[in-house]
Short mmCIF file of C-alpha atoms in Angstrom, two decimals:
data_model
loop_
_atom_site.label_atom_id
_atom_site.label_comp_id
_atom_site.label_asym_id
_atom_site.label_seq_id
_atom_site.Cartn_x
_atom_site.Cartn_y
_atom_site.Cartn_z
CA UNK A 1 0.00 0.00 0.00
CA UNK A 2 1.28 3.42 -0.89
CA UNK A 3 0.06 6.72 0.94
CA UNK A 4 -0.92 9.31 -1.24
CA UNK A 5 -0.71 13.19 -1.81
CA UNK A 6 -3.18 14.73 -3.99
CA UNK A 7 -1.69 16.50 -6.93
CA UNK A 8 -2.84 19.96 -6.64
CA UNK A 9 -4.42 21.87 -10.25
CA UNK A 10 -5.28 25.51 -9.27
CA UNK A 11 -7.58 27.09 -12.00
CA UNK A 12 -9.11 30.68 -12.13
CA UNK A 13 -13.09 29.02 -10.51
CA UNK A 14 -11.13 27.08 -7.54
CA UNK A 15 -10.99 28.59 -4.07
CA UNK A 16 -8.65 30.13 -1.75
CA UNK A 17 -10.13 28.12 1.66
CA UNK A 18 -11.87 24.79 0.67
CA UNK A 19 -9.19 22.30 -0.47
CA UNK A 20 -6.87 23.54 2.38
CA UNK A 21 -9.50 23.16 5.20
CA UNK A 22 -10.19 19.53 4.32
CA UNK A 23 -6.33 19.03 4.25
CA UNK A 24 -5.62 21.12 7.92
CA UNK A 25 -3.61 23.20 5.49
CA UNK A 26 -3.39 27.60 6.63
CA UNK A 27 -6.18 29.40 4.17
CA UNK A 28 -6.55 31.77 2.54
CA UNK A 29 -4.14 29.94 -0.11
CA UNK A 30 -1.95 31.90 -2.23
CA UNK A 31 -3.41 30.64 -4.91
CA UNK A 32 -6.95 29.20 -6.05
CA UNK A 33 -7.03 25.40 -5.62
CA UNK A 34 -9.24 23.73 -7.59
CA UNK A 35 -8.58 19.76 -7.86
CA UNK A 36 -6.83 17.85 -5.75
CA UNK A 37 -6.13 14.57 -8.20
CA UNK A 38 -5.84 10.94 -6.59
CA UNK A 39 -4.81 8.05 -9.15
CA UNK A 40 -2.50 7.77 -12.11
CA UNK A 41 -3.38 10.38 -15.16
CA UNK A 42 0.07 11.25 -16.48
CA UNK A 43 -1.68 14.38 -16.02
CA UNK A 44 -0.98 14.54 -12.47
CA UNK A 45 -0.28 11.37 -11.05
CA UNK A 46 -0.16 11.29 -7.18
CA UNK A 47 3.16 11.55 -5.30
CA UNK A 48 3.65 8.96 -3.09
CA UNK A 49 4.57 9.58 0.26
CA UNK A 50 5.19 6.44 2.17
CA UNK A 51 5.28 2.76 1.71
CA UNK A 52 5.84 -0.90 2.22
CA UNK A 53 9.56 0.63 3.01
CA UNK A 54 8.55 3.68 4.55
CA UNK A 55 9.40 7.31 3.67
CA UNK A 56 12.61 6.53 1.40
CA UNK A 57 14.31 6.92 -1.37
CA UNK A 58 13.90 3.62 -2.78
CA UNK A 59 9.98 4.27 -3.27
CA UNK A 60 8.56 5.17 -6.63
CA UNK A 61 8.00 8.85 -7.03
CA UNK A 62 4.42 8.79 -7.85
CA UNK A 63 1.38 5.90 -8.58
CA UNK A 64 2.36 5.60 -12.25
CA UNK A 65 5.45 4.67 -11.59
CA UNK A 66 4.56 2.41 -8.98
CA UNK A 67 1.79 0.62 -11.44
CA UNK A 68 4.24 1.10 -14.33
CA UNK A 69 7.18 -0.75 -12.13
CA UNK A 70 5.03 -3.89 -11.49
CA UNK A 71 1.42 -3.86 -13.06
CA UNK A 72 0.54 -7.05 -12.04
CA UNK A 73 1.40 -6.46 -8.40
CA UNK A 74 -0.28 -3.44 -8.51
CA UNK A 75 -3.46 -3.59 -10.70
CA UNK A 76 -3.70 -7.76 -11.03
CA UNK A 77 -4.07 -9.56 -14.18
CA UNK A 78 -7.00 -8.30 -16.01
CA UNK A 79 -5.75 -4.53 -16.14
CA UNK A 80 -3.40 -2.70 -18.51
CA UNK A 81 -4.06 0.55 -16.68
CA UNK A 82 -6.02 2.39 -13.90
CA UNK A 83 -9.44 2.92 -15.30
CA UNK A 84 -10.25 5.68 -12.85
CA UNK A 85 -9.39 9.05 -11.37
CA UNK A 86 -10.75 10.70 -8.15
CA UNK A 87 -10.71 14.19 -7.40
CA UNK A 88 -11.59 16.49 -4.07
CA UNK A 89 -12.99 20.02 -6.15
CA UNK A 90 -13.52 23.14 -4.67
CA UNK A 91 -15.64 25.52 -7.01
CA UNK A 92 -16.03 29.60 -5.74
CA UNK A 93 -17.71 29.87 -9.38
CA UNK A 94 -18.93 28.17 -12.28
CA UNK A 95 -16.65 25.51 -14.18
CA UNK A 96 -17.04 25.72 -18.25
CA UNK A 97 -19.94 24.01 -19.82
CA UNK A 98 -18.42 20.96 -21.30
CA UNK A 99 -19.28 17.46 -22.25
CA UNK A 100 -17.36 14.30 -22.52
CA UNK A 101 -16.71 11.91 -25.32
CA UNK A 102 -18.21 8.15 -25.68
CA UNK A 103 -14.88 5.87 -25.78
CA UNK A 104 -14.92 5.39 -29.64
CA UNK A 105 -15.52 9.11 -29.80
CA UNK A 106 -12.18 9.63 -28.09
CA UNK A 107 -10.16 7.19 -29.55
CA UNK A 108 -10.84 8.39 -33.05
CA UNK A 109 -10.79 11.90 -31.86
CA UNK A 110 -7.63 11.54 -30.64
CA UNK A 111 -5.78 9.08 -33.44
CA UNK A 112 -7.44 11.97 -35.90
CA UNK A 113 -5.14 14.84 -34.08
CA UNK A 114 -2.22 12.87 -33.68
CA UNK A 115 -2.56 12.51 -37.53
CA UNK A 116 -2.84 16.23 -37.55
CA UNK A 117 0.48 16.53 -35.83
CA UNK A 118 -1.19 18.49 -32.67
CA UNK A 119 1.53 17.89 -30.29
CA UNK A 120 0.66 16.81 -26.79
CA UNK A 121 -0.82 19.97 -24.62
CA UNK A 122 -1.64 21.69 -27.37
CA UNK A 123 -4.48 24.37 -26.57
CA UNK A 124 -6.23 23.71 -29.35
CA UNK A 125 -6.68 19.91 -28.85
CA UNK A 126 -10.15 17.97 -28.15
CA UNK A 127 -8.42 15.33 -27.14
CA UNK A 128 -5.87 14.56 -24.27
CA UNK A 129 -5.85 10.60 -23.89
CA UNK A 130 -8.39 8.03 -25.68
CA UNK A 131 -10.94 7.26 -23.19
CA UNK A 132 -14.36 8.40 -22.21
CA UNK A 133 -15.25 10.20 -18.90
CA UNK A 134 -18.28 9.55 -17.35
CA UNK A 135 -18.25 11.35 -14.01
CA UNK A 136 -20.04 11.14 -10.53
CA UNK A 137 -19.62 13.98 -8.39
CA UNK A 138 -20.67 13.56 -4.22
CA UNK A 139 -21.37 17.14 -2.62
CA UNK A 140 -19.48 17.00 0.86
CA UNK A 141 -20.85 20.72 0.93
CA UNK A 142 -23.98 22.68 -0.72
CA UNK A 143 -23.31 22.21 -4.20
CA UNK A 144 -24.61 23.47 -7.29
CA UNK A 145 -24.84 22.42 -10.68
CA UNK A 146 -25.98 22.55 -14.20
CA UNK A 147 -26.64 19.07 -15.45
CA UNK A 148 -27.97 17.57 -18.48
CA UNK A 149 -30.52 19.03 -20.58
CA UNK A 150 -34.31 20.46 -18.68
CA UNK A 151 -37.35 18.64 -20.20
CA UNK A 152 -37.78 20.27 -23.05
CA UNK A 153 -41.46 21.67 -22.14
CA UNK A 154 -39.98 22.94 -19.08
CA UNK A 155 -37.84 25.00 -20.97
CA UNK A 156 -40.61 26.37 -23.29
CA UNK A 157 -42.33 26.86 -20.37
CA UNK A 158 -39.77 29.11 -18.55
CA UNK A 159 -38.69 30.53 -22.18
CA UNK A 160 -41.87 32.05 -22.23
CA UNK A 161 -42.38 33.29 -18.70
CA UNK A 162 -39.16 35.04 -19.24
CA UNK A 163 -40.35 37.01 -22.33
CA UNK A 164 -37.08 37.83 -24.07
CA UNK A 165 -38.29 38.46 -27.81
CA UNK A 166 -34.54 38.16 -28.63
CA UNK A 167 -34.97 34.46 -27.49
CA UNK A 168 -38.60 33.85 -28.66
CA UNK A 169 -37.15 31.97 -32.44
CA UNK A 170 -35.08 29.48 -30.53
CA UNK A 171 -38.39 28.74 -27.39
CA UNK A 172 -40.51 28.89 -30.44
CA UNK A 173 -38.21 26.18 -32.21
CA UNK A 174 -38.48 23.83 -29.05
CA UNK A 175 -41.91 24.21 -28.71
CA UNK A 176 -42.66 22.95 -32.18
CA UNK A 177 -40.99 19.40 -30.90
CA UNK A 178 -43.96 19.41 -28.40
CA UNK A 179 -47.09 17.05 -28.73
CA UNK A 180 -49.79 19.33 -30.17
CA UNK A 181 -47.66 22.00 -32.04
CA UNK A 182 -48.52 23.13 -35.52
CA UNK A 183 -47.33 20.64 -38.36
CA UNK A 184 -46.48 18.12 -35.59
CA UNK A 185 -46.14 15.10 -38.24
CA UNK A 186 -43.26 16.89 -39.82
CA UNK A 187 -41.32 18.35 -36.41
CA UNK A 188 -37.62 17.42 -35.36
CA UNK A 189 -36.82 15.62 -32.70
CA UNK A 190 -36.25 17.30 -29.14
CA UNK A 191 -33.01 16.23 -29.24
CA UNK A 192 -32.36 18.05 -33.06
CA UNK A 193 -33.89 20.96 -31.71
CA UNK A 194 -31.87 21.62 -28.58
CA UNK A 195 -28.61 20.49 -30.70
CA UNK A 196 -29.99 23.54 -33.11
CA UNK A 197 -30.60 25.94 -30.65
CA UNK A 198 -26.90 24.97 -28.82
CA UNK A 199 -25.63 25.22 -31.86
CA UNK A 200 -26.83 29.17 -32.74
CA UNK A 201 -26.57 30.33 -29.47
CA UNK A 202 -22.59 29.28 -29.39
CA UNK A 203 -22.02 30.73 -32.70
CA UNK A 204 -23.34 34.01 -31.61
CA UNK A 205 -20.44 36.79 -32.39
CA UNK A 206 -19.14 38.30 -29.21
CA UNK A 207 -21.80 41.78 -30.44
CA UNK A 208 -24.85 40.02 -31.39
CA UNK A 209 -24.08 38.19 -27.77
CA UNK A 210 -23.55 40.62 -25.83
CA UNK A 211 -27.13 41.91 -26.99
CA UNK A 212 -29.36 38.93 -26.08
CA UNK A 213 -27.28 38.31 -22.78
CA UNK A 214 -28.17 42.12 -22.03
CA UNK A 215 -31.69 41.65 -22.65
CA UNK A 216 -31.70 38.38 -20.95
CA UNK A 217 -30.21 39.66 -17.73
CA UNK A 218 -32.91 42.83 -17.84
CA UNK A 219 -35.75 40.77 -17.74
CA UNK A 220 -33.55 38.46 -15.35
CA UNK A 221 -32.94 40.75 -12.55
CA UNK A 222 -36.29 41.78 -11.05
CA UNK A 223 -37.00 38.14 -11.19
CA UNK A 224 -34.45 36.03 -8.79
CA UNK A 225 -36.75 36.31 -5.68
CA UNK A 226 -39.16 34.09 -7.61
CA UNK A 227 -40.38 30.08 -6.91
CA UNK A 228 -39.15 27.94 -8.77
CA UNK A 229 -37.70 27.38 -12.13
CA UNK A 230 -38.67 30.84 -12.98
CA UNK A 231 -36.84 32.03 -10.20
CA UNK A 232 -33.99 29.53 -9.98
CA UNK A 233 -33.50 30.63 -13.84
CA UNK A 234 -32.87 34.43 -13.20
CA UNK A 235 -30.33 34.10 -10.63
CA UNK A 236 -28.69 31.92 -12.23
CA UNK A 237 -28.12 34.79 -15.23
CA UNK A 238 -27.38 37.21 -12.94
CA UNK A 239 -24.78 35.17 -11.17
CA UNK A 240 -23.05 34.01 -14.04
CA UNK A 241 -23.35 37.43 -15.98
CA UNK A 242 -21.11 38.42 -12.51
CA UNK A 243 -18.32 35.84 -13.31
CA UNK A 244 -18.54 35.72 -17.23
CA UNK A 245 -19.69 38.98 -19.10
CA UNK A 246 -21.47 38.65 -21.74
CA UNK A 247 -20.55 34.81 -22.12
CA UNK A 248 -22.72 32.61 -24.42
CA UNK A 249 -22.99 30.16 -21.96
CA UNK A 250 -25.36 32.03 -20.07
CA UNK A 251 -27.96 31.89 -22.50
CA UNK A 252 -26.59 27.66 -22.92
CA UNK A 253 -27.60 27.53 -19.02
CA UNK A 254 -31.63 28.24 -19.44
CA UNK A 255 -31.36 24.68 -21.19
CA UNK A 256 -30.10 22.56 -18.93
CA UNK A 257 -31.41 21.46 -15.19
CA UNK A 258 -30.21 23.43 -12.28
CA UNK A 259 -29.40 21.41 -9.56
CA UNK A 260 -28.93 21.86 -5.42
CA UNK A 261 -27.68 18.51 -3.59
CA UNK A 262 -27.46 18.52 0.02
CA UNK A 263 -24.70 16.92 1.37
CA UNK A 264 -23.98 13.22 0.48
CA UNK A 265 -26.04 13.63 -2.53
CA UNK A 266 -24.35 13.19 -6.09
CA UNK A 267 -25.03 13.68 -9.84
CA UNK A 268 -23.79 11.10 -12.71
CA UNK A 269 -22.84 12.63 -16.28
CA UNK A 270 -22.80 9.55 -19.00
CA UNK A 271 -20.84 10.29 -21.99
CA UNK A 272 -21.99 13.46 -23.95
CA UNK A 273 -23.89 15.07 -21.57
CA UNK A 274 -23.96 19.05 -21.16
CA UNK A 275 -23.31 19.67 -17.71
CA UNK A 276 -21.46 22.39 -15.32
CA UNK A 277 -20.94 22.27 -12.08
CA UNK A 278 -21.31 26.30 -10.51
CA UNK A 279 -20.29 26.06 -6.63
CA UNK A 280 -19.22 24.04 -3.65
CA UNK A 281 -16.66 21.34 -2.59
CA UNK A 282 -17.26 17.86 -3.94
CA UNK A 283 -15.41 14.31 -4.79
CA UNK A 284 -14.98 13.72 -8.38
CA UNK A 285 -14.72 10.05 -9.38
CA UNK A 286 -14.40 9.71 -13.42
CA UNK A 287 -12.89 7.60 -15.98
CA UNK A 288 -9.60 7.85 -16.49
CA UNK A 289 -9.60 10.67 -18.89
CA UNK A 290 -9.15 14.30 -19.56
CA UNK A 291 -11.10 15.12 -22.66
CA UNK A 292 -13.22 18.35 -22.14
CA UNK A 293 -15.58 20.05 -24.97
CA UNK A 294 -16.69 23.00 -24.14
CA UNK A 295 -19.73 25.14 -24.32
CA UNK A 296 -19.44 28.13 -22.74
CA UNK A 297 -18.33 29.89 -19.35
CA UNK A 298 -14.75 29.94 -20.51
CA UNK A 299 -12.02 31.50 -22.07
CA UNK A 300 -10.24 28.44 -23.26
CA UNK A 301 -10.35 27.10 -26.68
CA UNK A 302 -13.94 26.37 -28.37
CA UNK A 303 -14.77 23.96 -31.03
CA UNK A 304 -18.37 24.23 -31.25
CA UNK A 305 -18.63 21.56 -34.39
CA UNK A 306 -17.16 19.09 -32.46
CA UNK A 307 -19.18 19.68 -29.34
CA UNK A 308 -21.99 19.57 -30.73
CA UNK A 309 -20.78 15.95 -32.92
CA UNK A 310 -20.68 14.33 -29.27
CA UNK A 311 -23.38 15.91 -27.82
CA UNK A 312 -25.99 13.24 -25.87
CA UNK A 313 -28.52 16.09 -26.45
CA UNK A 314 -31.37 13.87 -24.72
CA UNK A 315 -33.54 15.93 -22.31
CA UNK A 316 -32.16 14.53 -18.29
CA UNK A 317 -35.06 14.01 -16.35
CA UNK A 318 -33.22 13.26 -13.62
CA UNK A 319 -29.45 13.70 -13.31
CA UNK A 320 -29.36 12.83 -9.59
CA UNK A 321 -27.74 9.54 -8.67
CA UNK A 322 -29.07 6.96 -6.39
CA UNK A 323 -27.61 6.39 -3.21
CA UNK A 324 -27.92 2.50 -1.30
CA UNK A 325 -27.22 2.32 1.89
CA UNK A 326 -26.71 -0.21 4.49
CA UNK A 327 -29.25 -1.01 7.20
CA UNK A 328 -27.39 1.06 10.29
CA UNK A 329 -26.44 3.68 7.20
CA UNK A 330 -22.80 2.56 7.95
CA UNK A 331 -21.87 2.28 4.69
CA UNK A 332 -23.44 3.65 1.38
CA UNK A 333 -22.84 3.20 -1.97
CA UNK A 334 -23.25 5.37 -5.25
CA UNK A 335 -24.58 3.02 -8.49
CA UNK A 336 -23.37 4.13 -11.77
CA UNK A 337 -24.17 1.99 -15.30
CA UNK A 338 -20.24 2.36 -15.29
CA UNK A 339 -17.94 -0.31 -14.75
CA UNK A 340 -14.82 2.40 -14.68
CA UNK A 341 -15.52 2.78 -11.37
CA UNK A 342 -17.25 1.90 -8.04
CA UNK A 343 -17.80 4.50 -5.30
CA UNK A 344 -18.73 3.41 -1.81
CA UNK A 345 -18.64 5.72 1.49
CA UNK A 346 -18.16 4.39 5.06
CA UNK A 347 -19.57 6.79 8.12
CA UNK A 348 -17.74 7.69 11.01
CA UNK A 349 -16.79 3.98 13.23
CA UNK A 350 -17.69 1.97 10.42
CA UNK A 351 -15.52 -0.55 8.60
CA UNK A 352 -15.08 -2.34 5.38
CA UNK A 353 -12.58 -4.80 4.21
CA UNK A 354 -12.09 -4.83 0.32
CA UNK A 355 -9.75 -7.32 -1.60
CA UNK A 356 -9.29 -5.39 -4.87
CA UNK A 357 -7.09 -2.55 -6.33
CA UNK A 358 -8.84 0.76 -4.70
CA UNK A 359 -8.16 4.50 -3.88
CA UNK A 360 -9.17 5.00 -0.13
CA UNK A 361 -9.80 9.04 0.04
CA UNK A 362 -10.30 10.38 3.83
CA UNK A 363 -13.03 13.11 3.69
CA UNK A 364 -13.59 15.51 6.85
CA UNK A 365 -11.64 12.59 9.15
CA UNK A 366 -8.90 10.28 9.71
CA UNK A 367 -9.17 6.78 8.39
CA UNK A 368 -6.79 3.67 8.73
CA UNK A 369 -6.20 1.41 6.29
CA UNK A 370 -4.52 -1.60 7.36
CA UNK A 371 -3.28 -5.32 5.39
CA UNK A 372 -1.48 -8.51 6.69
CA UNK A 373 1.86 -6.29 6.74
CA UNK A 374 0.89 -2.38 7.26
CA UNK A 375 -1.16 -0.04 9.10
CA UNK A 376 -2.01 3.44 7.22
CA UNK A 377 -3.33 6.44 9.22
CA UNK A 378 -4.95 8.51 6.38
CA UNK A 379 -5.34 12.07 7.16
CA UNK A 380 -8.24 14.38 5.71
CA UNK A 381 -7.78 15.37 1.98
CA UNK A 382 -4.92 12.74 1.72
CA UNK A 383 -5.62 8.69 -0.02
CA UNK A 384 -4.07 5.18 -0.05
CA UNK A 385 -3.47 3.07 -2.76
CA UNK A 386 -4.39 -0.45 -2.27
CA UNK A 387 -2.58 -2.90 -4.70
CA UNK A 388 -3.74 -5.98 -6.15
CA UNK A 389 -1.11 -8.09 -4.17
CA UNK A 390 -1.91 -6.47 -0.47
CA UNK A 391 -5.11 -8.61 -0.68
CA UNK A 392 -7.09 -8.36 2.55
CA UNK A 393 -7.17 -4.81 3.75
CA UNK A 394 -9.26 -3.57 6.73
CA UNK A 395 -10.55 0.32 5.87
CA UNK A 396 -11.78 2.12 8.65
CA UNK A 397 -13.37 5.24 9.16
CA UNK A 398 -12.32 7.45 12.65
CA UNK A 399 -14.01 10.26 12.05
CA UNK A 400 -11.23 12.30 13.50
CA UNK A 401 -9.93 15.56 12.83
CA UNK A 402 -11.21 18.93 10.79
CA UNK A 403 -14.47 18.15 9.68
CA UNK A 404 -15.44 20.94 6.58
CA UNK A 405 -18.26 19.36 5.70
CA UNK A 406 -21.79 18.28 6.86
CA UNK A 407 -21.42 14.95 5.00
CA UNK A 408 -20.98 12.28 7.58
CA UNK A 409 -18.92 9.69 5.60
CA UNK A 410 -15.46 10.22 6.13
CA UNK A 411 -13.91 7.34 3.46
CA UNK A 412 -14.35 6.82 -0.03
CA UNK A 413 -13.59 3.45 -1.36
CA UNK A 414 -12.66 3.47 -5.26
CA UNK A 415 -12.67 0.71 -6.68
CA UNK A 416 -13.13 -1.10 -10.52
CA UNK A 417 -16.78 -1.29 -11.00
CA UNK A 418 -19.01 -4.44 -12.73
CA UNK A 419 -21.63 -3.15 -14.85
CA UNK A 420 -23.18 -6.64 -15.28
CA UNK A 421 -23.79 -6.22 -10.71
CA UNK A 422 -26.19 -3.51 -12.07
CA UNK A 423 -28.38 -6.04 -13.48
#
C-alpha cells in the first residue's frame, strides 16, 4: 500500500479556503485550488509519500510509476491501466460548460489529431488521452450544478415566462418538438432541436451576444426572488453574468437542469452530456480521462462543431444519482451503469474490508487502512493506494480531525466497477 498526496491543479473558478480546510492546510491559499487529483493520469499522477519501506528513497515517485514498475502487483491480471481518477474540487464559481466523449468518440478523436500533428498539450486539442469520462460527483458541501438538458417543455415553459423576444425563435423552435404544435407530423426531434438551438446560441459573435445576454439579464434581474424554475433561472443569469460577461454560456444555461444537492447527494454525467458544475466542494470520481468540450463559461479554446458531434442532447429528467445504503447507514454506496468505477462511502466507526485494487480518500476525518503487513493512518484530503497483491485490507473510518463538511462519511472506497452487478 502506498500513501498518497493529492496532486494539486489551481484554476481561475477554484478557491482560496476549501481544499486547504479539508487538508488542515493555513487558508486563505496563495493561490486558487481547484482539484486535488488521486490516481494515475500522467496528467498529475499522485506523489507517493510512504510505503511498504517507509518514507525513502527507494519508493517510486508517484502511482504511475509504482503501477508502471510492477502492473501485475499493482493492478492484477485483467488490467493494462487504472481505469479511474478521483478528485476532491472546490468551485467559488462556475466551471465551463463541457461534455465528454463516448470511448470510440475519443479514440478516433484523438488518433485523428495525432494525424494532424497536434503535439501533446496543445491548446487547441479535443483530445488529451483516448478514453471516455463519465463522471459522478458527491457534494461534501452545498453544491450546485448545471446538469444535463431540462425537459424540453420545461424550458418552453420558462422561455416564455421570461419574455425575451430576442430568445422567442429558438423557445418557439423547441416548442414545435412538443405534442400538439402546428405541423407536428413533420417536427424534429427534441433532441435536433436543442442540438440547433446549442448550436446558434454558441455561434453568436461576441456583439450580437452581448445583446441577447443584455436583454436576458434585464428581464432576469427583477425576477431572482421568484419560486421555482422561474426564479432559480434568473439568478442563475445574474450570477453568471457576474463571473462571465457577456458569455454565451449564459444563454446555454436556461437549457439545462439546475441542480442543489445537500450533502452526500451526487449527480452522474454519461458520456456526452452538457453539464457544469457552478459552486461548492465535492469528490470527483471519473474515468480515467481528460477530454473536455466545451460550451461556454470559458475563455479556453472552443470547437463548437465538435461539441456539438458528441453531444448526448437527450432531455435529463433526472441527473441525480441513487444512493444505497446499508441497514445502520454505515456504509453507502453510489450506483453508476459504469464499470470504470465503483464509489462506496463508510460513516464515522464503520468498517469495510475490500480485496481489490482501490483508492481509499479520507473526507472531513482520519481513516486507517490496514493489510497482513501495514497499518495506514490517512489524514483528511490525503488517499491510499491499495494494490492488487496487499489482498485483505481492513478500511476504517475514525471520524477524527477537521471536519469541513456536513457529509458524515469520512472514506471513499474506489474501486473497478461491474456493470453486469447492475443487473
Amino acid at each position: 500500500m502506498y500513501l498518497l498526496k493529492g496532486n494539486i491543479h489551481s484554476f481561475e473558478w477554484g478557491s482560496t479556503e476549501l481544499l486547504a480546510g479539508v487538508m488542515g492546510r493555513p487558508s486563505p491559499t496563495p493561490e486558487r485550488e481547484a482539484e486535488a487529483w488521486f490516481g494515475a493520469h500522467p496528467g498529475g499522477p499522485s506523489e507517493i509519500l510512504a510505503g511498504p519501506s517507509g518514507a525513502g528513497s527507494g519508493l517510486p515517485h508517484d502511482l504511475a510509476e509504482a503501477i508502471s514498475q510492477d502492473p501485475a502487483g499493482q493492478l492484477g491480471p485483467d488490467l493494462a491501466e487504472l481505469p479511474f481518477l478521483v478528485k476532491l474540487l472546490a468551485a467559488d464559481k462556475a466551471l465551463s460548460i463541457q461534455a465528454h466523449p463516448s470511448k470510440a468518440q475519443a479514440e478516433a478523436g484523438f488518433a485523428a489529431e495525432n494525424a494532424a500533428g497536434l503535439p501533446a498539450g496543445d491548446p487547441t486539442r479535443n483530445y488529451q488521452d483516448k478514453n471516455h469520462k463519465p463522471e459522478l460527483l458527491v457534494a461534501l458541501t452545498e453544491f450546485h450544478a448545471l446538469a444535463g438538458f431540462r425537459p424540453v417543455a420545461q424550458t418552453v415553459e420558462l422561455l416564455r415566462e421570461l419574455d425575451v423576444p430576442e430568445l422567442a425563435p429558438q423557445c418557439e423552435a423547441l416548442a414545435a418538438t412538443l405534442p400538439g404544435a402546428e405541423g407536428s407530423a413533420a417536427r424534429v426531434t427534441e433532441s435536433a432541436a436543442l442540438r440547433e438551438v446549442l448550436g446558434e446560441w454558441l455561434s453568436l459573435s461576441p456583439a450580437d451576444a452581448e445583446g441577447r445576454v443584455a436583454a436576458l439579464l434585464q428581464r432576469c434581474e427583477p425576477l431572482r426572488g421568484e419560486p421555482g424554475i422561474l426564479g432559480e433561472a434568473a439568478r442563475t443569469v445574474v450570477e453568471l453574468q457576474r463571473d462571465y460577461p457577456s458569455d454565451p454560456g449564459i444563454l446555454v444555461a436556461l437549457l439545462l437542469n439546475r441542480v442543489s444537492l445537500r450533502p452526500g447527494e451526487a449527480v452522474f454525467l454519461a458520456a456526452g452530456q452538457l453539464h457544469a458544475y457552478l459552486k461548492g466542494m465535492g469528490v470527483e470520481v471519473m474515468a480515467n480521462s481528460n477530454n473536455v468540450l466545451r460550451g461556454g463559461l470559458t475563455a479556453k479554446h472552443m470547437d463548437v462543431a465538435e461539441l456539438l458531434n458528441i453531444l448526448d442532447a437527450s432531455p435529463l429528467a433526472e441527473p441525480r444519482c441513487e444512493v444505497f445504503a446499508d441497514g445502520d447507514q454505515a456504509t453507502a454506496e453510489y450506483r453508476t451503469p459504469v464499470a470504470d468505477f465503483r464509489v462506496r462511502t463508510l460513516r464515522p466507526g464503520a468498517s469495510m474490508v475490500i480485496e481489490e485494487p482501490a483508492v481509499v480518500l479520507a473526507a472531513g476525518g482520519e481513516v486507517t487502512v490496514t493489510s497482513a503487513t501495514q497499518e495506514l493512518p490517512v489524514a483528511s484530503g490525503s488517499a491510499v493506494w491499495v494494490g492488487a497483491a496487499d489482498g485483505r485490507v481492513s478500511v476504517t473510518a475514525r471520524g477524527e480531525g477537521a471536519r469541513e463538511s456536513e457529509f458524515d462519511a469520512t472514506a471513499f472506497i474506489v474501486t473497478v466497477g461491474d456493470a453486469a452487478a447492475l443487473d
